Amino acid sequence: MTQGHSDTSDRLYTRDELDRYAAAAGDPLTDPLGPPPSWTPDQTREVPVVETATAPPPPPPAAPSAATPAAPPAAPPAAPPAAPPAAVPAAAPAAVLTDEPRRFMTATDFLDRRAEETDSGPATWGWRGLLNRWSGGLFRLAMGPAEQDHEQQRSVIQRDFDGPRTIAFINPKGGAAKTTGVLAAGYTFGTVRGGGVVAWDNNETRGTLGIRGTRSTHRNTTRELLEDLERFTDVYQSRIGDLGAFVRSQGDAHFDVLASDERPDVTGMIHADDFAAVHALLERFYRIILVDTGNNMRAENWLASAAEADLLVVTSTVREDTGYSGLWMLDALQDAGHTDIKHKCITVLSDPSPKVDDKLAADLVAVYEQRTRAVYRVPYDAALVAGSVVPYAELSAATRRSWLAACAGMAEAL
């Protein structure tokens, strides 16, 4: 473009020209039929000429040699293409906000924060608890580390699961504290969670869980439940109250016991299909199923319980033969294809007497820590080794604390 060009359609107008045009146009809403504005653009404004870059001239052609015939004269060079109109520079993009938009606290966030800020309460143990009681509320000393751990373990045990959970207690040797371990775990889970727990004697023939737990007015066992399983086929009509004719309530311990066969005239065994049927029924009515297993690792129901369990608890006493039996069992499970055996197992190591071999205990703890995800020690308690009905109220404070820690570990693993 050149200066003073009469055609203004291909140039940009200044802001002053646009303002004058707007003033002359009037308001189309108030006078839509008015005459068009009388306005002419400024023809004297200098419009800068846009210079286009030109390609460098080609090098002169080389003179033809005598051996080469002369080429015909080249055509005249074509005129260079017209330069495109100057592009209007785009407006700079708005600054990008780097700060994320503020997220307001939701109702759930509010409750979660309140739960985190909630005080666990004043101390009730030791000298802190003593001062809190004697002061009549004047002092409110916080819990010590041991009491805080105790409350934390209770919270872990009380957590909700997304479905029923099965824990099998295993060791192929008799006297490895499987039955007492199931009862102690049932007492702990039952009292801390408030119910929803059943201990099931999955012995293929006859176990002792029924005689170590609190007696009932009936003598029904797994065998009778299998014979009457059809009454629970209808999932809409069957009730947990109907199951009360087969399980035995443990009273203040807040869990039930399903005993194994106690009839001396029965010669049959519990098979894998029987285990599956009873297990499916118990999953409908209980949140935690504790399975006491027999000593025959080759029995169908033993293998079924090991396969279906969400967690395996290896029970052992501080004895060389019992500890060896548990390790041999882990080797067999590993060879049978249980590749996740370390993450699926924990160990509960019980003292069978007031005095045990400390060196042997340390060795067992060390080796089971290599084979399972955690090891929990349980002290000797005469209430558990007497062989009679377990008096839950008479369990020592040390036994209760040890089993609380062990059950918290089980809940954490689940």
mmCIF file of C-alpha atoms in Angstrom, residues 64-353:
data_model
loop_
_atom_site.group_PDB
_atom_site.id
_atom_site.type_symbol
_atom_site.label_atom_id
_atom_site.label_comp_id
_atom_site.label_asym_id
_atom_site.label_seq_id
_atom_site.Cartn_x
_atom_site.Cartn_y
_atom_site.Cartn_z
ATOM 1 C CA PRO A 64 29.041 -23.533 -21.658
ATOM 2 C CA SER A 65 32.071 -25.540 -22.663
ATOM 3 C CA ALA A 66 33.018 -26.310 -26.220
ATOM 4 C CA ALA A 67 31.946 -29.941 -25.884
ATOM 5 C CA THR A 68 28.529 -29.053 -24.592
ATOM 6 C CA PRO A 69 25.980 -27.528 -26.940
ATOM 7 C CA ALA A 70 24.571 -24.251 -25.868
ATOM 8 C CA ALA A 71 21.244 -24.462 -24.063
ATOM 9 C CA PRO A 72 18.282 -22.509 -25.382
ATOM 10 C CA PRO A 73 17.817 -19.140 -23.812
ATOM 11 C CA ALA A 74 16.042 -19.272 -20.466
ATOM 12 C CA ALA A 75 12.561 -17.860 -20.103
ATOM 13 C CA PRO A 76 12.284 -14.547 -18.346
ATOM 14 C CA PRO A 77 11.848 -14.937 -14.563
ATOM 15 C CA ALA A 78 8.322 -14.913 -13.296
ATOM 16 C CA ALA A 79 7.168 -11.977 -11.296
ATOM 17 C CA PRO A 80 7.413 -12.584 -7.557
ATOM 18 C CA PRO A 81 4.077 -13.320 -5.886
ATOM 19 C CA ALA A 82 2.325 -10.447 -4.278
ATOM 20 C CA ALA A 83 3.077 -10.167 -0.627
ATOM 21 C CA PRO A 84 0.152 -11.164 1.586
ATOM 22 C CA PRO A 85 -1.447 -8.412 3.605
ATOM 23 C CA ALA A 86 0.174 -7.757 6.911
ATOM 24 C CA ALA A 87 -1.341 -9.969 9.586
ATOM 25 C CA VAL A 88 -2.880 -8.203 12.506
ATOM 26 C CA PRO A 89 -0.918 -9.226 15.601
ATOM 27 C CA ALA A 90 -3.079 -11.351 17.853
ATOM 28 C CA ALA A 91 -3.836 -10.026 21.263
ATOM 29 C CA ALA A 92 -1.668 -11.467 23.971
ATOM 30 C CA PRO A 93 -3.474 -14.301 25.810
ATOM 31 C CA ALA A 94 -4.721 -13.556 29.244
ATOM 32 C CA ALA A 95 -2.433 -14.605 32.042
ATOM 33 C CA VAL A 96 -3.042 -18.218 33.008
ATOM 34 C CA LEU A 97 -4.064 -18.638 36.600
ATOM 35 C CA THR A 98 -1.556 -20.889 38.255
ATOM 36 C CA ASP A 99 -3.350 -21.065 41.579
ATOM 37 C CA GLU A 100 -5.962 -23.828 41.795
ATOM 38 C CA PRO A 101 -9.478 -22.665 42.599
ATOM 39 C CA ARG A 102 -10.211 -22.749 46.256
ATOM 40 C CA ARG A 103 -11.900 -25.965 47.401
ATOM 41 C CA PHE A 104 -14.497 -25.335 50.047
ATOM 42 C CA MET A 105 -14.851 -27.702 52.999
ATOM 43 C CA THR A 106 -17.667 -30.176 52.487
ATOM 44 C CA ALA A 107 -19.821 -31.652 55.219
ATOM 45 C CA THR A 108 -17.760 -34.851 55.104
ATOM 46 C CA ASP A 109 -14.528 -32.854 55.379
ATOM 47 C CA PHE A 110 -15.944 -31.094 58.409
ATOM 48 C CA LEU A 111 -16.808 -34.351 60.169
ATOM 49 C CA ASP A 112 -13.454 -35.907 59.266
ATOM 50 C CA ARG A 113 -11.577 -32.946 60.691
ATOM 51 C CA ARG A 114 -13.668 -32.999 63.830
ATOM 52 C CA ALA A 115 -12.923 -36.701 64.252
ATOM 53 C CA GLU A 116 -9.196 -36.060 63.917
ATOM 54 C CA GLU A 117 -9.345 -33.250 66.463
ATOM 55 C CA THR A 118 -11.437 -35.193 68.961
ATOM 56 C CA ASP A 119 -9.623 -35.752 72.219
ATOM 57 C CA SER A 120 -9.168 -39.422 73.088
ATOM 58 C CA GLY A 121 -10.192 -38.617 76.633
ATOM 59 C CA PRO A 122 -8.435 -38.390 79.978
ATOM 60 C CA ALA A 123 -6.115 -41.087 81.222
ATOM 61 C CA THR A 124 -7.566 -43.966 83.229
ATOM 62 C CA TRP A 125 -4.357 -46.008 83.603
ATOM 63 C CA GLY A 126 -1.461 -45.553 85.999
ATOM 64 C CA TRP A 127 -0.656 -42.472 88.008
ATOM 65 C CA ARG A 128 -2.317 -40.207 85.430
ATOM 66 C CA GLY A 129 -5.609 -42.001 85.849
ATOM 67 C CA LEU A 130 -5.189 -42.017 89.627
ATOM 68 C CA LEU A 131 -4.732 -38.241 89.730
ATOM 69 C CA ASN A 132 -7.684 -37.717 87.402
ATOM 70 C CA ARG A 133 -9.929 -39.752 89.695
ATOM 71 C CA TRP A 134 -8.678 -38.219 92.945
ATOM 72 C CA SER A 135 -8.993 -34.657 91.657
ATOM 73 C CA GLY A 136 -12.704 -35.062 91.018
ATOM 74 C CA GLY A 137 -12.357 -33.543 87.558
ATOM 75 C CA LEU A 138 -9.909 -30.807 88.526
ATOM 76 C CA PHE A 139 -7.146 -32.575 86.599
ATOM 77 C CA ARG A 140 -7.555 -33.950 83.110
ATOM 78 C CA LEU A 141 -4.237 -35.567 82.327
ATOM 79 C CA ALA A 142 -3.863 -37.096 78.881
ATOM 80 C CA MET A 143 -3.292 -40.787 78.260
ATOM 81 C CA GLY A 144 0.183 -42.217 78.401
ATOM 82 C CA PRO A 145 1.748 -44.034 75.418
ATOM 83 C CA ALA A 146 0.619 -47.499 76.557
ATOM 84 C CA GLU A 147 -3.005 -46.449 76.998
ATOM 85 C CA GLN A 148 -2.975 -44.611 73.674
ATOM 86 C CA ASP A 149 -1.729 -47.779 71.946
ATOM 87 C CA HIS A 150 -4.507 -49.724 73.656
ATOM 88 C CA GLU A 151 -7.191 -47.359 72.347
ATOM 89 C CA GLN A 152 -5.653 -47.359 68.880
ATOM 90 C CA GLN A 153 -5.744 -51.161 68.764
ATOM 91 C CA ARG A 154 -9.401 -51.138 69.758
ATOM 92 C CA SER A 155 -10.151 -48.701 66.931
ATOM 93 C CA VAL A 156 -8.409 -50.953 64.421
ATOM 94 C CA ILE A 157 -10.430 -53.981 65.566
ATOM 95 C CA GLN A 158 -13.672 -51.991 65.320
ATOM 96 C CA ARG A 159 -13.133 -50.919 61.731
ATOM 97 C CA ASP A 160 -15.684 -51.869 59.085
ATOM 98 C CA PHE A 161 -14.917 -54.404 56.367
ATOM 99 C CA ASP A 162 -16.496 -54.483 52.928
ATOM 100 C CA GLY A 163 -17.749 -58.018 53.500
ATOM 101 C CA PRO A 164 -17.451 -61.010 55.854
ATOM 102 C CA ARG A 165 -13.929 -62.071 56.780
ATOM 103 C CA THR A 166 -12.674 -65.595 57.504
ATOM 104 C CA ILE A 167 -9.625 -66.298 59.691
ATOM 105 C CA ALA A 168 -8.338 -69.882 59.924
ATOM 106 C CA PHE A 169 -6.121 -70.996 62.826
ATOM 107 C CA ILE A 170 -3.744 -73.690 61.620
ATOM 108 C CA ASN A 171 -1.001 -76.026 62.833
ATOM 109 C CA PRO A 172 -0.986 -79.768 62.079
ATOM 110 C CA LYS A 173 0.269 -80.635 65.547
ATOM 111 C CA GLY A 174 -2.078 -81.156 68.452
ATOM 112 C CA GLY A 175 -1.518 -78.995 71.499
ATOM 113 C CA ALA A 176 -0.433 -76.004 69.402
ATOM 114 C CA ALA A 177 -2.994 -73.689 71.066
ATOM 115 C CA LYS A 178 -5.347 -73.554 68.069
ATOM 116 C CA THR A 179 -8.564 -74.052 70.054
ATOM 117 C CA THR A 180 -7.620 -71.726 72.898
ATOM 118 C CA GLY A 181 -6.419 -69.215 70.333
ATOM 119 C CA VAL A 182 -9.773 -69.294 68.539
ATOM 120 C CA LEU A 183 -11.645 -68.785 71.818
ATOM 121 C CA ALA A 184 -9.355 -65.949 72.927
ATOM 122 C CA ALA A 185 -9.680 -64.271 69.543
ATOM 123 C CA GLY A 186 -13.456 -64.761 69.612
ATOM 124 C CA TYR A 187 -13.605 -63.147 73.046
ATOM 125 C CA THR A 188 -11.466 -60.209 71.885
ATOM 126 C CA PHE A 189 -13.262 -59.574 68.606
ATOM 127 C CA GLY A 190 -16.655 -60.131 70.221
ATOM 128 C CA THR A 191 -16.220 -57.779 73.166
ATOM 129 C CA VAL A 192 -14.459 -55.035 71.220
ATOM 130 C CA ARG A 193 -16.697 -55.141 68.143
ATOM 131 C CA GLY A 194 -19.888 -55.919 70.062
ATOM 132 C CA GLY A 195 -20.847 -59.120 68.261
ATOM 133 C CA GLY A 196 -21.113 -60.471 64.750
ATOM 134 C CA VAL A 197 -18.435 -63.126 65.422
ATOM 135 C CA VAL A 198 -18.623 -66.923 65.239
ATOM 136 C CA ALA A 199 -15.991 -69.528 66.131
ATOM 137 C CA TRP A 200 -16.385 -72.683 64.049
ATOM 138 C CA ASP A 201 -14.784 -76.054 64.779
ATOM 139 C CA ASN A 202 -13.937 -77.329 61.297
ATOM 140 C CA ASN A 203 -12.435 -80.595 62.478
ATOM 141 C CA GLU A 204 -13.100 -83.370 59.984
ATOM 142 C CA THR A 205 -14.209 -85.708 62.791
ATOM 143 C CA ARG A 206 -14.344 -84.458 66.352
ATOM 144 C CA GLY A 207 -12.739 -81.369 67.879
ATOM 145 C CA THR A 208 -12.772 -79.827 71.348
ATOM 146 C CA LEU A 209 -14.007 -76.293 70.655
ATOM 147 C CA GLY A 210 -17.507 -77.229 71.824
ATOM 148 C CA ILE A 211 -16.335 -78.463 75.223
ATOM 149 C CA ARG A 212 -13.890 -75.578 75.777
ATOM 150 C CA GLY A 213 -16.535 -72.963 75.076
ATOM 151 C CA THR A 214 -19.553 -72.099 77.186
ATOM 152 C CA ARG A 215 -22.178 -74.875 77.179
ATOM 153 C CA SER A 216 -25.651 -74.486 75.683
ATOM 154 C CA THR A 217 -29.074 -75.991 76.283
ATOM 155 C CA HIS A 218 -28.804 -77.923 73.003
ATOM 156 C CA ARG A 219 -26.164 -80.350 71.725
ATOM 157 C CA ASN A 220 -26.431 -79.561 68.029
ATOM 158 C CA THR A 221 -23.235 -79.284 65.999
ATOM 159 C CA THR A 222 -22.030 -78.855 62.433
ATOM 160 C CA ARG A 223 -23.327 -82.345 61.653
ATOM 161 C CA GLU A 224 -26.912 -81.459 62.634
ATOM 162 C CA LEU A 225 -26.668 -78.170 60.762
ATOM 163 C CA LEU A 226 -25.681 -80.004 57.584
ATOM 164 C CA GLU A 227 -28.626 -82.363 57.997
ATOM 165 C CA ASP A 228 -31.029 -79.421 58.347
ATOM 166 C CA LEU A 229 -29.393 -77.072 55.865
ATOM 167 C CA GLU A 230 -32.470 -76.940 53.622
ATOM 168 C CA ARG A 231 -34.303 -74.697 56.064
ATOM 169 C CA PHE A 232 -31.735 -71.979 55.264
ATOM 170 C CA THR A 233 -31.964 -72.312 51.487
ATOM 171 C CA ASP A 234 -34.404 -69.421 51.153
ATOM 172 C CA VAL A 235 -32.253 -66.372 51.847
ATOM 173 C CA TYR A 236 -35.360 -64.203 52.327
ATOM 174 C CA GLN A 237 -37.093 -66.411 54.881
ATOM 175 C CA SER A 238 -34.159 -67.816 56.883
ATOM 176 C CA ARG A 239 -33.163 -65.838 59.976
ATOM 177 C CA ILE A 240 -30.169 -65.641 62.257
ATOM 178 C CA GLY A 241 -32.495 -66.594 65.091
ATOM 179 C CA ASP A 242 -33.034 -69.944 63.385
ATOM 180 C CA LEU A 243 -29.282 -70.470 63.462
ATOM 181 C CA GLY A 244 -29.450 -70.184 67.250
ATOM 182 C CA ALA A 245 -30.618 -73.793 67.347
ATOM 183 C CA PHE A 246 -27.149 -74.859 66.185
ATOM 184 C CA VAL A 247 -24.656 -72.339 67.583
ATOM 185 C CA ARG A 248 -23.809 -71.767 71.251
ATOM 186 C CA SER A 249 -23.790 -68.261 72.643
ATOM 187 C CA GLN A 250 -20.753 -67.295 74.713
ATOM 188 C CA GLY A 251 -22.666 -64.768 76.811
ATOM 189 C CA ASP A 252 -20.771 -61.629 77.739
ATOM 190 C CA ALA A 253 -18.004 -62.593 75.306
ATOM 191 C CA HIS A 254 -20.409 -61.611 72.485
ATOM 192 C CA PHE A 255 -19.626 -64.405 70.041
ATOM 193 C CA ASP A 256 -21.062 -67.803 69.109
ATOM 194 C CA VAL A 257 -19.506 -71.263 68.822
ATOM 195 C CA LEU A 258 -20.412 -73.831 66.174
ATOM 196 C CA ALA A 259 -19.076 -77.118 67.520
ATOM 197 C CA SER A 260 -17.872 -80.124 65.556
ATOM 198 C CA ASP A 261 -19.525 -83.522 65.676
ATOM 199 C CA GLU A 262 -19.932 -84.893 69.219
ATOM 200 C CA ARG A 263 -21.896 -88.085 68.525
ATOM 201 C CA PRO A 264 -19.833 -91.252 69.063
ATOM 202 C CA ASP A 265 -21.974 -93.275 66.647
ATOM 203 C CA VAL A 266 -21.143 -91.133 63.600
ATOM 204 C CA THR A 267 -18.349 -92.429 61.371
ATOM 205 C CA GLY A 268 -18.525 -89.974 58.462
ATOM 206 C CA MET A 269 -16.187 -87.060 57.852
ATOM 207 C CA ILE A 270 -16.675 -83.440 56.830
ATOM 208 C CA HIS A 271 -15.787 -82.958 53.165
ATOM 209 C CA ALA A 272 -14.957 -79.938 51.033
ATOM 210 C CA ASP A 273 -18.564 -79.543 49.842
ATOM 211 C CA ASP A 274 -19.765 -79.607 53.443
ATOM 212 C CA PHE A 275 -17.293 -76.891 54.355
ATOM 213 C CA ALA A 276 -18.408 -74.746 51.419
ATOM 214 C CA ALA A 277 -22.099 -75.062 52.336
ATOM 215 C CA VAL A 278 -21.621 -74.187 56.007
ATOM 216 C CA HIS A 279 -19.157 -71.412 55.227
ATOM 217 C CA ALA A 280 -21.585 -69.790 52.775
ATOM 218 C CA LEU A 281 -24.315 -69.889 55.424
ATOM 219 C CA LEU A 282 -22.136 -68.360 58.137
ATOM 220 C CA GLU A 283 -21.046 -65.580 55.779
ATOM 221 C CA ARG A 284 -24.688 -64.505 55.510
ATOM 222 C CA PHE A 285 -25.083 -63.932 59.242
ATOM 223 C CA TYR A 286 -21.624 -63.078 60.653
ATOM 224 C CA ARG A 287 -18.975 -60.506 59.893
ATOM 225 C CA ILE A 288 -15.990 -62.420 61.265
ATOM 226 C CA ILE A 289 -15.656 -66.213 61.048
ATOM 227 C CA LEU A 290 -12.900 -67.818 63.137
ATOM 228 C CA VAL A 291 -12.132 -71.360 61.960
ATOM 229 C CA ASP A 292 -10.548 -73.924 64.272
ATOM 230 C CA THR A 293 -8.924 -76.571 62.078
ATOM 231 C CA GLY A 294 -7.935 -80.165 62.715
ATOM 232 C CA ASN A 295 -4.520 -81.778 62.506
ATOM 233 C CA ASN A 296 -4.848 -83.498 59.129
ATOM 234 C CA MET A 297 -3.532 -81.204 56.412
ATOM 235 C CA ARG A 298 -4.658 -83.680 53.755
ATOM 236 C CA ALA A 299 -8.313 -83.610 54.807
ATOM 237 C CA GLU A 300 -10.666 -81.991 52.297
ATOM 238 C CA ASN A 301 -12.172 -79.566 54.766
ATOM 239 C CA TRP A 302 -8.710 -78.516 56.021
ATOM 240 C CA LEU A 303 -7.569 -77.704 52.500
ATOM 241 C CA ALA A 304 -10.851 -75.912 51.800
ATOM 242 C CA SER A 305 -10.487 -73.717 54.887
ATOM 243 C CA ALA A 306 -6.902 -72.804 53.967
ATOM 244 C CA ALA A 307 -8.023 -71.856 50.469
ATOM 245 C CA GLU A 308 -11.089 -69.831 51.513
ATOM 246 C CA ALA A 309 -9.574 -67.997 54.474
ATOM 247 C CA ASP A 310 -8.773 -64.323 54.089
ATOM 248 C CA LEU A 311 -6.081 -64.722 56.746
ATOM 249 C CA LEU A 312 -4.184 -67.679 58.202
ATOM 250 C CA VAL A 313 -3.038 -67.606 61.822
ATOM 251 C CA VAL A 314 -0.207 -69.996 62.600
ATOM 252 C CA THR A 315 -0.494 -70.898 66.272
ATOM 253 C CA SER A 316 2.466 -72.351 68.113
ATOM 254 C CA THR A 317 3.820 -72.716 71.594
ATOM 255 C CA VAL A 318 7.399 -72.128 72.657
ATOM 256 C CA ARG A 319 8.338 -75.732 72.002
ATOM 257 C CA GLU A 320 10.698 -77.023 69.368
ATOM 258 C CA ASP A 321 8.345 -79.703 68.017
ATOM 259 C CA THR A 322 5.371 -77.339 67.776
ATOM 260 C CA GLY A 323 7.431 -74.627 66.138
ATOM 261 C CA TYR A 324 8.893 -77.113 63.661
ATOM 262 C CA SER A 325 5.426 -78.428 62.802
ATOM 263 C CA GLY A 326 4.216 -74.940 61.926
ATOM 264 C CA LEU A 327 7.229 -74.276 59.705
ATOM 265 C CA TRP A 328 6.798 -77.622 57.965
ATOM 266 C CA MET A 329 3.175 -76.696 57.287
ATOM 267 C CA LEU A 330 4.221 -73.369 55.732
ATOM 268 C CA ASP A 331 6.675 -75.220 53.499
ATOM 269 C CA ALA A 332 3.887 -77.559 52.380
ATOM 270 C CA LEU A 333 1.507 -74.681 51.640
ATOM 271 C CA GLN A 334 4.220 -72.912 49.677
ATOM 272 C CA ASP A 335 4.862 -76.030 47.610
ATOM 273 C CA ALA A 336 1.107 -76.430 47.038
ATOM 274 C CA GLY A 337 0.916 -73.082 45.257
ATOM 275 C CA HIS A 338 0.201 -70.573 48.041
ATOM 276 C CA THR A 339 2.691 -68.044 46.700
ATOM 277 C CA ASP A 340 1.400 -65.199 48.898
ATOM 278 C CA ILE A 341 1.781 -67.183 52.093
ATOM 279 C CA LYS A 342 3.933 -64.576 53.870
ATOM 280 C CA HIS A 343 1.412 -61.787 53.375
ATOM 281 C CA LYS A 344 -1.549 -64.028 54.190
ATOM 282 C CA CYS A 345 -0.222 -65.337 57.532
ATOM 283 C CA ILE A 346 0.542 -64.036 60.975
ATOM 284 C CA THR A 347 1.933 -66.021 63.910
ATOM 285 C CA VAL A 348 0.737 -66.206 67.510
ATOM 286 C CA LEU A 349 3.400 -67.701 69.779
ATOM 287 C CA SER A 350 2.109 -68.732 73.225
ATOM 288 C CA ASP A 351 4.022 -69.633 76.368
ATOM 289 C CA PRO A 352 2.967 -73.135 77.516
ATOM 290 C CA SER A 353 4.316 -72.649 81.036
#
